[in-house]
Coordinates of C-alpha atoms (C1' of nucleotides) in Angstrom, one line a residue:
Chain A
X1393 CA -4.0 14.0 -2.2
X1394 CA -5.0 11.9 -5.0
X1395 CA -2.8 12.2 -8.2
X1396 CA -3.2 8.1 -8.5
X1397 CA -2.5 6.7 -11.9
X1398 CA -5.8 5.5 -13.3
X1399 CA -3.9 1.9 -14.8
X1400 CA -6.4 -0.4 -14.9
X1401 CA -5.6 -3.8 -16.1
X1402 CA -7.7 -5.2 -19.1
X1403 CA -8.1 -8.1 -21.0
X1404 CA -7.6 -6.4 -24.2
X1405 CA -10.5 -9.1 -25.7
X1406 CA -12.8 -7.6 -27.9
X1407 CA -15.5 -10.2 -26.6
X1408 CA -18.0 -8.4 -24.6
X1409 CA -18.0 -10.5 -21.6
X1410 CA -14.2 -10.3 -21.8
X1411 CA -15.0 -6.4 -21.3
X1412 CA -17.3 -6.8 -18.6
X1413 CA -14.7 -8.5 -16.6
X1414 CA -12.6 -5.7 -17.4
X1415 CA -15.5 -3.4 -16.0
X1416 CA -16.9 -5.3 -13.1
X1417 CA -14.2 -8.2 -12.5
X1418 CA -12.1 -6.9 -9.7
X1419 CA -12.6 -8.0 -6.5
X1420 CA -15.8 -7.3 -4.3
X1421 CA -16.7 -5.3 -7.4
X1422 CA -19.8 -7.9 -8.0
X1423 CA -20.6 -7.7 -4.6
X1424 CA -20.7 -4.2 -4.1
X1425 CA -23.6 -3.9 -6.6
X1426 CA -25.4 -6.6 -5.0
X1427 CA -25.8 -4.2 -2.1
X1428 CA -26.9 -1.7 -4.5
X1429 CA -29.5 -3.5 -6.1
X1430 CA -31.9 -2.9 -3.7
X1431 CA -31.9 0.7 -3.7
X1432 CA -29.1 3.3 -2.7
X1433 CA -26.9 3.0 0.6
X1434 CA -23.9 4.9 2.5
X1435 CA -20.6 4.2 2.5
X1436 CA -21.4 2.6 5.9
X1437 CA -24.1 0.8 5.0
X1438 CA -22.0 -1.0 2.6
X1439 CA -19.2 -1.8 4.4
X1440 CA -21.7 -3.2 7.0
X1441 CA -23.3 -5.3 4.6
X1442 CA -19.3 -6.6 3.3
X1443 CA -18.1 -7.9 6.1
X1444 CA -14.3 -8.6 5.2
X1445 CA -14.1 -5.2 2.8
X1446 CA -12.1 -2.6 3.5
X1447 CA -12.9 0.8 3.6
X1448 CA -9.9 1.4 1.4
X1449 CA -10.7 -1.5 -1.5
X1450 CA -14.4 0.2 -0.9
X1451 CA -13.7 3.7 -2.0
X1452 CA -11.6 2.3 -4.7
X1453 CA -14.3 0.0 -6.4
X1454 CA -17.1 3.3 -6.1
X1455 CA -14.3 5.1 -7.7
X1456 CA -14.0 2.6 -10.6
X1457 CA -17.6 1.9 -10.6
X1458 CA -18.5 5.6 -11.1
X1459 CA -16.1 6.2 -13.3
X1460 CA -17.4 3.0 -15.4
X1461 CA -20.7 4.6 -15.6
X1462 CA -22.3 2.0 -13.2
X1463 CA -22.6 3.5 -9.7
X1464 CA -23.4 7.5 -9.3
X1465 CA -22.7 9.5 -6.2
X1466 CA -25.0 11.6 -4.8
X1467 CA -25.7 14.1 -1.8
X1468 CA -29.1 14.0 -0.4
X1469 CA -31.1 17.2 -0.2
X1470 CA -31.3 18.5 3.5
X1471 CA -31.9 17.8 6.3
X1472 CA -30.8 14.4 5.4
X1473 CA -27.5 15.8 3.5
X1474 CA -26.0 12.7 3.3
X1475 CA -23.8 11.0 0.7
X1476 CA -25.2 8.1 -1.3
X1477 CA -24.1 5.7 -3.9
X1478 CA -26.6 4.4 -5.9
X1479 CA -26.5 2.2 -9.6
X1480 CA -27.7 4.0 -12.9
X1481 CA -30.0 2.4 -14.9
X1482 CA -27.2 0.7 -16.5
X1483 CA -25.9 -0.7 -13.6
X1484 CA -29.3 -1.9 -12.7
X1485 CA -29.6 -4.1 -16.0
X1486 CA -26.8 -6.1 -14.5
X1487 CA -28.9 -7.7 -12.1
X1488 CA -29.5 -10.7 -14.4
X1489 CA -25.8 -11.7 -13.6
X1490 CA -25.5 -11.8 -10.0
X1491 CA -28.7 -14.0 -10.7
X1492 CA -27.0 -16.1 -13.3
X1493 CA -23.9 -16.5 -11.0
X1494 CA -26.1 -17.4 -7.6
X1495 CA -28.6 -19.8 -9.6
X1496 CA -25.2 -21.7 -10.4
X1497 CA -23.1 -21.7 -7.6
X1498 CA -26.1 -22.9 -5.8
X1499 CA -25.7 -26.3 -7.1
X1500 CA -21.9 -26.1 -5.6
X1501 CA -21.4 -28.9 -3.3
X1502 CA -18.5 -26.7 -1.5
X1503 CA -21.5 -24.1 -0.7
X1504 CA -22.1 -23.3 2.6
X1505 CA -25.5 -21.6 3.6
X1506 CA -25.0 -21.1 7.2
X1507 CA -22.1 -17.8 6.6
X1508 CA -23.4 -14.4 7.3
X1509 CA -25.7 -13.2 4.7
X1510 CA -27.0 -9.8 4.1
X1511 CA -30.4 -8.7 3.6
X1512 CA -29.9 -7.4 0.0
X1513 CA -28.3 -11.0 -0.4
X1514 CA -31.4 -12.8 1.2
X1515 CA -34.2 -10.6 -1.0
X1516 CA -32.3 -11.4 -4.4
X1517 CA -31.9 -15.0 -4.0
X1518 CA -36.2 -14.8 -3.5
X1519 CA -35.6 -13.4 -6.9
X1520 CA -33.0 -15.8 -8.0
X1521 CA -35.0 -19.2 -7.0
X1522 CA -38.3 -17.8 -7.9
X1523 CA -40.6 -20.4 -9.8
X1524 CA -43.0 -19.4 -11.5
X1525 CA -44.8 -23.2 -11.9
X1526 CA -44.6 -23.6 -8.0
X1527 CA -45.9 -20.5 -7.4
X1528 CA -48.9 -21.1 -9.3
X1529 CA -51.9 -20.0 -7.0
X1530 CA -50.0 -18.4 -4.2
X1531 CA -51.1 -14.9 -3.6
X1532 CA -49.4 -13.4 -0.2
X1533 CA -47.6 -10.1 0.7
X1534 CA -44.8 -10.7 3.2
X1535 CA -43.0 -8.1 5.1
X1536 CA -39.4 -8.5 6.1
X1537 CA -37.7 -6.4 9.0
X1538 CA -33.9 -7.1 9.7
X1539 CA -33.2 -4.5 12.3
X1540 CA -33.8 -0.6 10.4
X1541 CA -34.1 -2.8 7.0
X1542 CA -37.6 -3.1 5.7
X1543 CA -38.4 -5.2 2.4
X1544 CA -41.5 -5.7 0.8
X1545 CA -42.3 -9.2 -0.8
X1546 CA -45.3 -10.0 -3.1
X1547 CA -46.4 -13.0 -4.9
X1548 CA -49.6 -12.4 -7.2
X1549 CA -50.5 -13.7 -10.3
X1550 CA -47.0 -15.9 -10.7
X1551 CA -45.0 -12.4 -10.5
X1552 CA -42.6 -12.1 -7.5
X1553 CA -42.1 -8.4 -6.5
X1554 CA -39.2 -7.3 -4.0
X1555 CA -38.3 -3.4 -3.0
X1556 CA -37.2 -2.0 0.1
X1557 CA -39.6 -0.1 2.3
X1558 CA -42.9 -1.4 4.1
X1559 CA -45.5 -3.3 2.4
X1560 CA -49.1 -1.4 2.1
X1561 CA -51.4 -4.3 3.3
X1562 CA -49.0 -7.4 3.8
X1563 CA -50.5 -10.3 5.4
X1564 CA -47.9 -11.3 7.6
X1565 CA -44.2 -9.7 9.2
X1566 CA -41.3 -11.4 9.7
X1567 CA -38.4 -10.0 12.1
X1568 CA -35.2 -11.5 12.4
X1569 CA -31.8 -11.7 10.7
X1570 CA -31.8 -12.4 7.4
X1571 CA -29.8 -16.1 8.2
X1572 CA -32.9 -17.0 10.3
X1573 CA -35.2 -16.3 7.7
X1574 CA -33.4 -17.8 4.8
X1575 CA -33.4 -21.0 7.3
X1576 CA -37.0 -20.5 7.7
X1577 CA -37.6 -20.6 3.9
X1578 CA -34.9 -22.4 2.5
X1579 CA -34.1 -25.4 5.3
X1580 CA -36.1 -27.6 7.0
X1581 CA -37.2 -26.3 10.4
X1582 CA -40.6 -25.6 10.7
X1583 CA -41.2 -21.8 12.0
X1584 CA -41.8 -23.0 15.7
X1585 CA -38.3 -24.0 16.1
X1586 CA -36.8 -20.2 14.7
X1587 CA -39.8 -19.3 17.0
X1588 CA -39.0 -20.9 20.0
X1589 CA -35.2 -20.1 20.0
X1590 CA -35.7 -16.4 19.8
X1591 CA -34.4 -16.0 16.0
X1592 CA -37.5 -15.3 14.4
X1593 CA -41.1 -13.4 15.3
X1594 CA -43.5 -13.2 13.3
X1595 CA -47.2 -11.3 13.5
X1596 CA -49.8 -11.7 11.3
X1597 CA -51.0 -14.6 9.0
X1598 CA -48.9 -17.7 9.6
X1599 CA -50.1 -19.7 7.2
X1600 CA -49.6 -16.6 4.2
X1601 CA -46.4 -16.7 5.7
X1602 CA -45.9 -21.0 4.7
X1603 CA -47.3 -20.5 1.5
X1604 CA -44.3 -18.3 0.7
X1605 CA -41.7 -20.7 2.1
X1606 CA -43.0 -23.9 0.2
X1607 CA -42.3 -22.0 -3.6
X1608 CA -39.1 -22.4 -2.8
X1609 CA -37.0 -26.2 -2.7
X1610 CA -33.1 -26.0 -3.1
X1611 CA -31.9 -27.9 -6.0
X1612 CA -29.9 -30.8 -6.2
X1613 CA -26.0 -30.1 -5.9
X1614 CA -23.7 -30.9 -8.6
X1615 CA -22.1 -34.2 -8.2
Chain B
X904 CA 6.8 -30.9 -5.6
X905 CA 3.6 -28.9 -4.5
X906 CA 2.9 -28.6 -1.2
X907 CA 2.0 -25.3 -1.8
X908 CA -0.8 -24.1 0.6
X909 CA -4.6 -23.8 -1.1
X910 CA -5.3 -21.1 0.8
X911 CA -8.1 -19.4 -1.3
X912 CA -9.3 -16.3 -0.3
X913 CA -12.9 -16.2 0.1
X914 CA -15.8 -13.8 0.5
X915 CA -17.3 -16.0 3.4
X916 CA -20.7 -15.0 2.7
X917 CA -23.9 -17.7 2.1
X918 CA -25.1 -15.7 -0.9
X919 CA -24.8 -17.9 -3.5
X920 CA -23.5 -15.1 -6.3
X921 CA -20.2 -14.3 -3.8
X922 CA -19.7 -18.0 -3.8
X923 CA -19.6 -18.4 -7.0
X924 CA -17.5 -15.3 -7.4
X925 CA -15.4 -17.6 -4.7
X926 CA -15.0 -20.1 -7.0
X927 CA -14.8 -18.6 -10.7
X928 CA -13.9 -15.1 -9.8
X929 CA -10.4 -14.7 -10.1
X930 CA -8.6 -13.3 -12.6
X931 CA -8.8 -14.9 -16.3
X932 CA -11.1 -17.7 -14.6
X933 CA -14.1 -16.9 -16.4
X934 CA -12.4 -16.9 -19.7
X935 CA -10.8 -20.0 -19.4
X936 CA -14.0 -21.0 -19.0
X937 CA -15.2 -19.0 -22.4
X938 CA -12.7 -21.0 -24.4
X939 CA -14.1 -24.8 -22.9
X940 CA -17.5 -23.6 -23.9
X941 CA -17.1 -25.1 -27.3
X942 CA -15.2 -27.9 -26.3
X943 CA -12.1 -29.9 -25.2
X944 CA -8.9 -27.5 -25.6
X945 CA -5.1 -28.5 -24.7
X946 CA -3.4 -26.2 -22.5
X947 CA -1.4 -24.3 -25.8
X948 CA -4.9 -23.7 -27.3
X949 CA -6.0 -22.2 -24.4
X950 CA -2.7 -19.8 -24.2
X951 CA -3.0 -19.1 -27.6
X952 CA -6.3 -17.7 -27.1
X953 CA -6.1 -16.1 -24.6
X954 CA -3.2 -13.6 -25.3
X955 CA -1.8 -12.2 -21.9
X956 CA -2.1 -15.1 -19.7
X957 CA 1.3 -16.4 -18.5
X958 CA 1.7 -20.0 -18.3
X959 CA 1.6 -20.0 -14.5
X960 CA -1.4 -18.4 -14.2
X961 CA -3.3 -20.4 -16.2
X962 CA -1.4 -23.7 -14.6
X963 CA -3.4 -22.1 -11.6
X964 CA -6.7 -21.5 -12.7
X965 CA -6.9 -25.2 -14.2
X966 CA -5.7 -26.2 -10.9
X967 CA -8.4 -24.7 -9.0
X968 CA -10.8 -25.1 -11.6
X969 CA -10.6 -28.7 -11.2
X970 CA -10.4 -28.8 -7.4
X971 CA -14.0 -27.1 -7.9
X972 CA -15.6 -29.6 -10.0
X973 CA -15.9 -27.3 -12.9
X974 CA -12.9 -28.7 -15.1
X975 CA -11.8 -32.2 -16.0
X976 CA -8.3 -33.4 -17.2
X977 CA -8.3 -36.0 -19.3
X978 CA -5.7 -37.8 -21.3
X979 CA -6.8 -38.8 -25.2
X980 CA -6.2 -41.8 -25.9
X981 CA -3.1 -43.0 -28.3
X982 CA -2.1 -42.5 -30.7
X983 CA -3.6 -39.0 -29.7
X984 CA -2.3 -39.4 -26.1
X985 CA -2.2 -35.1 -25.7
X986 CA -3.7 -34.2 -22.3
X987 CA -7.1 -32.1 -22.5
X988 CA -9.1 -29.9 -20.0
X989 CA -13.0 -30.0 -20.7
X990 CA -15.8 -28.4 -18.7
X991 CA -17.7 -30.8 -16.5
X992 CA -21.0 -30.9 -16.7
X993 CA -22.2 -28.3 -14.2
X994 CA -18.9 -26.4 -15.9
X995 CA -21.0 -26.1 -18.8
X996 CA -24.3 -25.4 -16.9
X997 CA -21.9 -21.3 -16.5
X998 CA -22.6 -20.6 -19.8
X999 CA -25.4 -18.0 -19.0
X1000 CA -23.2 -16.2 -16.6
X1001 CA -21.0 -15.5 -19.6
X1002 CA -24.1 -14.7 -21.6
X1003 CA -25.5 -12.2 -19.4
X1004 CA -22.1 -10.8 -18.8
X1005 CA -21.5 -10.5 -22.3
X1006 CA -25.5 -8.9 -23.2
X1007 CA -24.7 -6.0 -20.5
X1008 CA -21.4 -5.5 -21.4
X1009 CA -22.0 -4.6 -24.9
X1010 CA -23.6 -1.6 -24.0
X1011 CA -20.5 -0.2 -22.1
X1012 CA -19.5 3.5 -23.8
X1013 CA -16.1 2.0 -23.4
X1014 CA -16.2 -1.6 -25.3
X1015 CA -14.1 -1.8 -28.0
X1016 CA -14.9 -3.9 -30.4
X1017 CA -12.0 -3.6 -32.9
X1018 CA -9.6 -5.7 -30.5
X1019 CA -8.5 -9.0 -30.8
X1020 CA -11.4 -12.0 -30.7
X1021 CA -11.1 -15.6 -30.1
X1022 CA -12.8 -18.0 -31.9
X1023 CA -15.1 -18.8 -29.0
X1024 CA -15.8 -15.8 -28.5
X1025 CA -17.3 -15.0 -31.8
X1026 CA -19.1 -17.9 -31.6
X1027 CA -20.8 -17.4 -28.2
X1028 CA -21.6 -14.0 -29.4
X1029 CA -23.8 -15.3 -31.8
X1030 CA -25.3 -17.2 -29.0
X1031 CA -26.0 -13.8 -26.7
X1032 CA -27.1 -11.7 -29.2
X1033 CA -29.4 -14.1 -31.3
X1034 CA -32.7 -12.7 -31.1
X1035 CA -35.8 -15.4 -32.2
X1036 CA -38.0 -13.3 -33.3
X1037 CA -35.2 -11.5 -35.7
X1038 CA -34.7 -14.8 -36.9
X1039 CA -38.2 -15.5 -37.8
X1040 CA -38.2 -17.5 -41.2
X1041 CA -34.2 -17.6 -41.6
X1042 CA -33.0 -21.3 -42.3
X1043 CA -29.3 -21.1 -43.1
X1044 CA -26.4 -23.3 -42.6
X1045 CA -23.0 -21.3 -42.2
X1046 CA -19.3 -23.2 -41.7
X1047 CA -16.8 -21.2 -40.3
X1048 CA -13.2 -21.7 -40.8
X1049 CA -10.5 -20.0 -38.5
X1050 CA -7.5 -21.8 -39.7
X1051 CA -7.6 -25.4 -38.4
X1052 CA -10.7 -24.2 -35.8
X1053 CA -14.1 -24.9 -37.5
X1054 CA -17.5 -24.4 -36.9
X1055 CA -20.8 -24.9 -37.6
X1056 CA -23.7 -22.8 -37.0
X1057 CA -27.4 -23.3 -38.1
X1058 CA -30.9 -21.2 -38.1
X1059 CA -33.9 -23.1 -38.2
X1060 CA -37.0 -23.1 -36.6
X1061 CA -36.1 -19.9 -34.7
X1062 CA -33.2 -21.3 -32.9
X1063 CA -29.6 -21.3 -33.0
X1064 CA -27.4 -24.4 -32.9
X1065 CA -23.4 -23.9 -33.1
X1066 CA -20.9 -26.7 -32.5
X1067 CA -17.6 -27.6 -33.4
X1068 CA -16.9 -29.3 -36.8
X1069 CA -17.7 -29.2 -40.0
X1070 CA -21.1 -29.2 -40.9
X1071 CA -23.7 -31.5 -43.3
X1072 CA -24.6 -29.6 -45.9
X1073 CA -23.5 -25.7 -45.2
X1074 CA -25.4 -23.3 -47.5
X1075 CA -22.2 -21.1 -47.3
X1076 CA -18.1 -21.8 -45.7
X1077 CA -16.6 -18.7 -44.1
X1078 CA -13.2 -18.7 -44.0
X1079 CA -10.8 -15.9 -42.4
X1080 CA -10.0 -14.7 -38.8
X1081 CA -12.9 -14.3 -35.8
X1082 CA -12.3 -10.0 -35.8
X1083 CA -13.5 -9.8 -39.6
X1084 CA -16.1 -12.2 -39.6
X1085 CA -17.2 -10.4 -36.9
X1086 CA -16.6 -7.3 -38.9
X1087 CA -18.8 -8.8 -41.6
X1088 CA -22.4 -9.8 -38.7
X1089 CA -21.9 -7.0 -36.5
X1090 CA -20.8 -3.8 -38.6
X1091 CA -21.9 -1.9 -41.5
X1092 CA -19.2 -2.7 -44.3
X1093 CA -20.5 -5.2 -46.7
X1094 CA -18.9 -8.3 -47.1
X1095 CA -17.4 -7.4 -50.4
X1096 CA -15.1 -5.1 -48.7
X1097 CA -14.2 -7.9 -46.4
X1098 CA -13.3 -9.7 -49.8
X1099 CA -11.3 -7.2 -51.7
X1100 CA -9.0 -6.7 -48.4
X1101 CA -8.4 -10.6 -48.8
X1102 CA -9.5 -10.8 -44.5
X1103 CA -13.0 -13.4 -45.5
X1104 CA -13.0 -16.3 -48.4
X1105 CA -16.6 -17.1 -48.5
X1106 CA -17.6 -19.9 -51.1
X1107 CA -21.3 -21.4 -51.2
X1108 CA -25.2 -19.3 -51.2
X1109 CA -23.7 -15.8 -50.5
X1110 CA -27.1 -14.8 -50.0
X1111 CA -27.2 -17.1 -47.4
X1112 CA -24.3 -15.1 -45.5
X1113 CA -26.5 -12.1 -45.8
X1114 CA -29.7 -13.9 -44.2
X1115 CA -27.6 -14.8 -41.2
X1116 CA -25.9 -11.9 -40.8
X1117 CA -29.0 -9.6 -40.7
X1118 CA -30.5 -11.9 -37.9
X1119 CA -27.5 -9.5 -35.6
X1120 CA -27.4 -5.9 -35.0
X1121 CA -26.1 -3.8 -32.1
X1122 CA -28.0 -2.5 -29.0
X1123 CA -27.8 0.8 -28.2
X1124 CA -24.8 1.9 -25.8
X1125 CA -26.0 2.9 -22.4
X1126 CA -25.6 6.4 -22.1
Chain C
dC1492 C1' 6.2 -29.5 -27.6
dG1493 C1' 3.2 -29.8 -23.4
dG1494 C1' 3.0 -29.1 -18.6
dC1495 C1' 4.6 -27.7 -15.2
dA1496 C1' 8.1 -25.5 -11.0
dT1497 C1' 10.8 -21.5 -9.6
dC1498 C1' 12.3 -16.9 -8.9
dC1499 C1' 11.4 -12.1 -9.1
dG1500 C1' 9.3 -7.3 -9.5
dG1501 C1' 5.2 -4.6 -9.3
dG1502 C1' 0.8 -3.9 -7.9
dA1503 C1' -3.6 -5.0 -5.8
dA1504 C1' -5.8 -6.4 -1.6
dG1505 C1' -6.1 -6.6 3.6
dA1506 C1' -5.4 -4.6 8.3
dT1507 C1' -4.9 -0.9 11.2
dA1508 C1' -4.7 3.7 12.5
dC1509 C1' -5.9 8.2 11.8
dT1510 C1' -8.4 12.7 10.3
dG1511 C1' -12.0 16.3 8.9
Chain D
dC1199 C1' -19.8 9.2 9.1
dA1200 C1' -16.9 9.1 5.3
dG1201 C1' -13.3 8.4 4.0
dT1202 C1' -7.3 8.8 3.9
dA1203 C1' -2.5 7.1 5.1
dT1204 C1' 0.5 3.6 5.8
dC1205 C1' 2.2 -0.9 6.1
dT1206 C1' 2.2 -5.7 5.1
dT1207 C1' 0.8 -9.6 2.5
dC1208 C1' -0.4 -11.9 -1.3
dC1209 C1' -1.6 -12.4 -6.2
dC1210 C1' -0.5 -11.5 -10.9
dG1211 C1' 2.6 -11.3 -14.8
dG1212 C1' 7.1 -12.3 -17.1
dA1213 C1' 11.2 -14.9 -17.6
dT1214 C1' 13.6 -19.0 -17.2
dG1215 C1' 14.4 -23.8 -16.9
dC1216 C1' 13.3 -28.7 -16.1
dC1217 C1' 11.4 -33.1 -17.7
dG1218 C1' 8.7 -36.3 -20.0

DNA sequence: CGGCATCCGGGAAGATACTG
DNA sequence: CAGTATCTTCCCGGATGCCG
């Protein structure tokens, strides 16, 4: 059975960010509650969206992250019945530093863009790189599908608004993997080309759908 | 010699937070990072304030820290002539990652705030936690002096400045270690306590003291 | 003293296989 | 599907010693 020690290494810092590192430092930690940030998942789910993690690192970093008070486990209600991890509203509030983190490393001239990405990855850097100046004007509702994943992405009054499920309304859907579309919005290829090579298909307003992409520009790389 | 190879484990993912966490998230990286915030720093400072780190390790993190563009060796000139690490400029451009690390983690039923505290620490703490509209109609100049380590921090306008060195005109010098000045801002005993124990020397506006140090007070912990 | 290199022990991470 | 069990590899931490 279990009967593991519980000897977590700390800093012993009083400073708080110090303690944060203590809480949320270990490896894939971080990353783990990227793919929560979005809403609950399964074990699976998450080990889908972590492609390198093991399922044994996994359970150890819900373990720690539960017992942290950051992640909670829960059993849906049946028929469903199955097991979910989801953040608290604590762990919620640490959204602001996965932002912090991507909105740096962006400028990273070793960054590489075209790895694997994940569709929780892909709807928080819309989050990250959001501008509120550029977006001045733009009112569109886009929704996302990667395979079962459904997002919801608004733009109204300068506000960007992301969750996970279908849009009511939205005036144009995008299928495709979540590289493809972040090549679509972020790169240079006009939408014909993810078109025309079978990565992308989208129904609905194309133009609402070019609106979205142009708030967004990369910014310059560190020299 | 070297030779060794730099075979750094990576995430492989485009998100930009998991590169970053690629590139600053090993152990004690971020917190070699902390103590640059403020300045230049020789390799003995750094050890020296950050108890636990073994000389090898932090040989490492400098290493790769460099290799990533976020630290810079440099050599003082003579009759100086002691070698230096400084954050580069986009090295600097991570001090909201330890911000918003340290803002969340202070609400963590587990942070401790009676451990030891670097001087940088303190001092960035001030940073996270000042609150502008708490500050509204403060103007106060405050030295601080941890043995040889000074530093001045200022309130006017609404904003915070805090630098190393002495400053112009201080209303009021602090002089004792990081944990009781911290003591003094962030808990409940009054600054004559602090005196009577012999742990702060203040000479200058003691009013003054008071006017900063009621800018702070603690957010609630997350339950 | 500052800045490493080297060796070593323990423990965390990674890979694979297996189980209820 | 949701994890364990086991094994290997690599990283971290501590001690020591070199060399300017």
């Amino acid at each position: 059975m279990k009967l593991e020690k519980i000897t977590r290494r700390s800093y012993d810092d009083a400073c708080a960010t110090a303690h944060a590192l203590d809480l949320i430092g270990e490896r894939w930690a971080m990353l783990v509650m990227r793919e929560l940030m979005m809403g609950p998942r399964r074990f699976s789910d998450l080990r889908a969206a972590l492609p390198g993690i093991s399922a044994n690192v996994l359970t150890q970093r819900l373990e720690g992250l539960e017992v942290a008070g950051i992640v909670r486990k829960r059993r849906l209600p049946p028929p469903a019945a199955a097991q979910i991890y989801e953040l608290t509203e604590w762990g919620l509030e640490a959204e602001p530093i996965l932002l912090s983190l991507g909105k740096w490393a962006v400028r990273s001239p070793r960054h590489d863009p075209t790895l694997p990405l994940s569709a929780v990855g892909l709807m928080l850097s819309f989050r990250a790189k959001f501008d509120p100046a550029r977006a001045k004007g733009v009112e569109v509702s886009v929704s996302f599908r990667f395979g079962e994943e459904v997002f919801s992405v608004g733009v109204h009054k300068g506000v960007l608004t992301s969750e996970r499920g279908e849009a009511d309304r939205p005036d144009v859907t995008v299928a495709g993997s979540p590289a493809a579309v972040a090549g679509l919005v972020y790169g240079k290829a006009p939408l014909k080309e993810w078109e025309k090579q079978g990565s992308l298909a989208v129904t609905g307003d194309r133009a609402a759908l070019k609106r979205f992409a142009d708030i967004y520009e990369m910014p310059p790389k560190a020299g």
